[in-house]
Short mmCIF file of C-alpha atoms in Angstrom, two decimals:
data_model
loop_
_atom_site.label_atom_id
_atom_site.label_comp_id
_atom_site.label_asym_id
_atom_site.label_seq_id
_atom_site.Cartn_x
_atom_site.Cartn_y
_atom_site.Cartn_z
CA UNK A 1 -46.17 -11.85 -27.44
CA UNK A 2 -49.70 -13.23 -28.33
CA UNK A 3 -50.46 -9.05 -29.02
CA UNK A 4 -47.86 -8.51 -31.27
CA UNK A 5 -48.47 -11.72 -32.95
CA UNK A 6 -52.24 -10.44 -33.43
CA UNK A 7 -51.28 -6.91 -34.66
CA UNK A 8 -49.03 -8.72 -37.18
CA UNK A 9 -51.34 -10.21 -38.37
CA UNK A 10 -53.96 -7.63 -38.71
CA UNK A 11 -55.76 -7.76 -36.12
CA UNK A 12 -56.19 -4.37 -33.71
CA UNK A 13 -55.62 -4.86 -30.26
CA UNK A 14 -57.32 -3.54 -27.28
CA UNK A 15 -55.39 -3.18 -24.38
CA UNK A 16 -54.81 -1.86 -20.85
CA UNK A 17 -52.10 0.59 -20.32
CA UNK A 18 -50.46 -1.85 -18.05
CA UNK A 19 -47.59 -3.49 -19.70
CA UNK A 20 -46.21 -3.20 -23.60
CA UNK A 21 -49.06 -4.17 -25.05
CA UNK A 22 -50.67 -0.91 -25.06
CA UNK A 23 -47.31 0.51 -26.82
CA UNK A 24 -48.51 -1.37 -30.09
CA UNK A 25 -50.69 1.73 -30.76
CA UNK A 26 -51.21 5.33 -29.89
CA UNK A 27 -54.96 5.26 -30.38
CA UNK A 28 -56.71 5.69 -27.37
CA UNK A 29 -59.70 4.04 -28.51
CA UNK A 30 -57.50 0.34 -28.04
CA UNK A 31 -56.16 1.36 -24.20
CA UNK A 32 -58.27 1.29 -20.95
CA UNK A 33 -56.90 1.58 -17.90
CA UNK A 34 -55.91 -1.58 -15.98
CA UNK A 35 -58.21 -2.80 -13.60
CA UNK A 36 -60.87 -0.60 -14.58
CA UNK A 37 -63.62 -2.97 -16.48
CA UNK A 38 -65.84 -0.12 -16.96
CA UNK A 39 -63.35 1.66 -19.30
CA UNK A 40 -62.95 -2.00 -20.56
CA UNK A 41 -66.74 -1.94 -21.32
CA UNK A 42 -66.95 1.66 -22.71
CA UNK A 43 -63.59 1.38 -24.94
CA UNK A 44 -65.25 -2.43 -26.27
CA UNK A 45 -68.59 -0.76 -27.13
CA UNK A 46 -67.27 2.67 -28.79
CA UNK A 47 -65.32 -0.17 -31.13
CA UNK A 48 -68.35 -2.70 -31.24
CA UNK A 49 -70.69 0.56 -32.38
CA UNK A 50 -68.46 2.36 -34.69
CA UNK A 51 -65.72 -0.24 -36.47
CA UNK A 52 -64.67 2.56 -38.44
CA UNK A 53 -62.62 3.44 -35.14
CA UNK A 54 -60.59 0.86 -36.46
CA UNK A 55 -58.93 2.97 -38.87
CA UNK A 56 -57.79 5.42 -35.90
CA UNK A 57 -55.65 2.15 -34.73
CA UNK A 58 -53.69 1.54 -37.58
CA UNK A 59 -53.29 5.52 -38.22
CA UNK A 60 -51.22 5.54 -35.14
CA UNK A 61 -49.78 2.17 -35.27
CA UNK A 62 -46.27 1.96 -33.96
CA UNK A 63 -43.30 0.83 -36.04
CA UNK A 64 -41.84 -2.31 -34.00
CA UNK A 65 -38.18 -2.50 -33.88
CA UNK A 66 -36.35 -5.32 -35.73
CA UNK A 67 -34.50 -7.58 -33.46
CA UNK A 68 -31.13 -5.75 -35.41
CA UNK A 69 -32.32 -2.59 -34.23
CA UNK A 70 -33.09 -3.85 -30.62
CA UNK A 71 -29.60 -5.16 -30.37
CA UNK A 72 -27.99 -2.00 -31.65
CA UNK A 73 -30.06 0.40 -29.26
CA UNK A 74 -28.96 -2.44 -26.32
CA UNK A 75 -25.09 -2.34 -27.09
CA UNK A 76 -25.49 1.37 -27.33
CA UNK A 77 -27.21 1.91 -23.99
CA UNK A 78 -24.89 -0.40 -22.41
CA UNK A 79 -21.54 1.45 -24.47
CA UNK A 80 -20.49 -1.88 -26.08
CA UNK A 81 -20.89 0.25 -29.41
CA UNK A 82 -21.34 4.09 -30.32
CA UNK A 83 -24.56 5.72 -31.42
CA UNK A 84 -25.18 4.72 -35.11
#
């Protein structure tokens, strides 16, 4: 929640590819693998060196689902509606 709330307001988010988090963005600059704090370290100082990789976040942002559209896609995977 706190990650969405961030990216919402503007502010990138960098992540580990463990949990949704990481589905905020398709940049691979803002994802390191879990557990790994070198890739933590490497991904932090790539950003920390060259903000402009910034821009790469945003270019592949991902479009969040309104709660409508969550609810639709949920009564359609469980057949309580057809496909709109």
């Amino acid at each position: 929640q706190v990650s969405i709330e961030l990216n919402a307001e503007g502010i990138p988010v960098l992540c580990s590819d463990l949990g949704g988090a990481c589905e905020l963005s398709q940049s691979h600059y803002f994802r390191f693998h879990g557990g790994d704090e070198l890739d933590f370290i490497s991904k932090l100082t790539k950003i920390v060196e060259d903000p402009n990789i910034i821009e790469d976040y945003w270019d592949k942002k991902m479009k969040l689902k309104t709660m409508d559209e969550h609810i639709k896609e949920l009564f359609y995977i469980y057949g309580w509606i057809n496909k709109a």
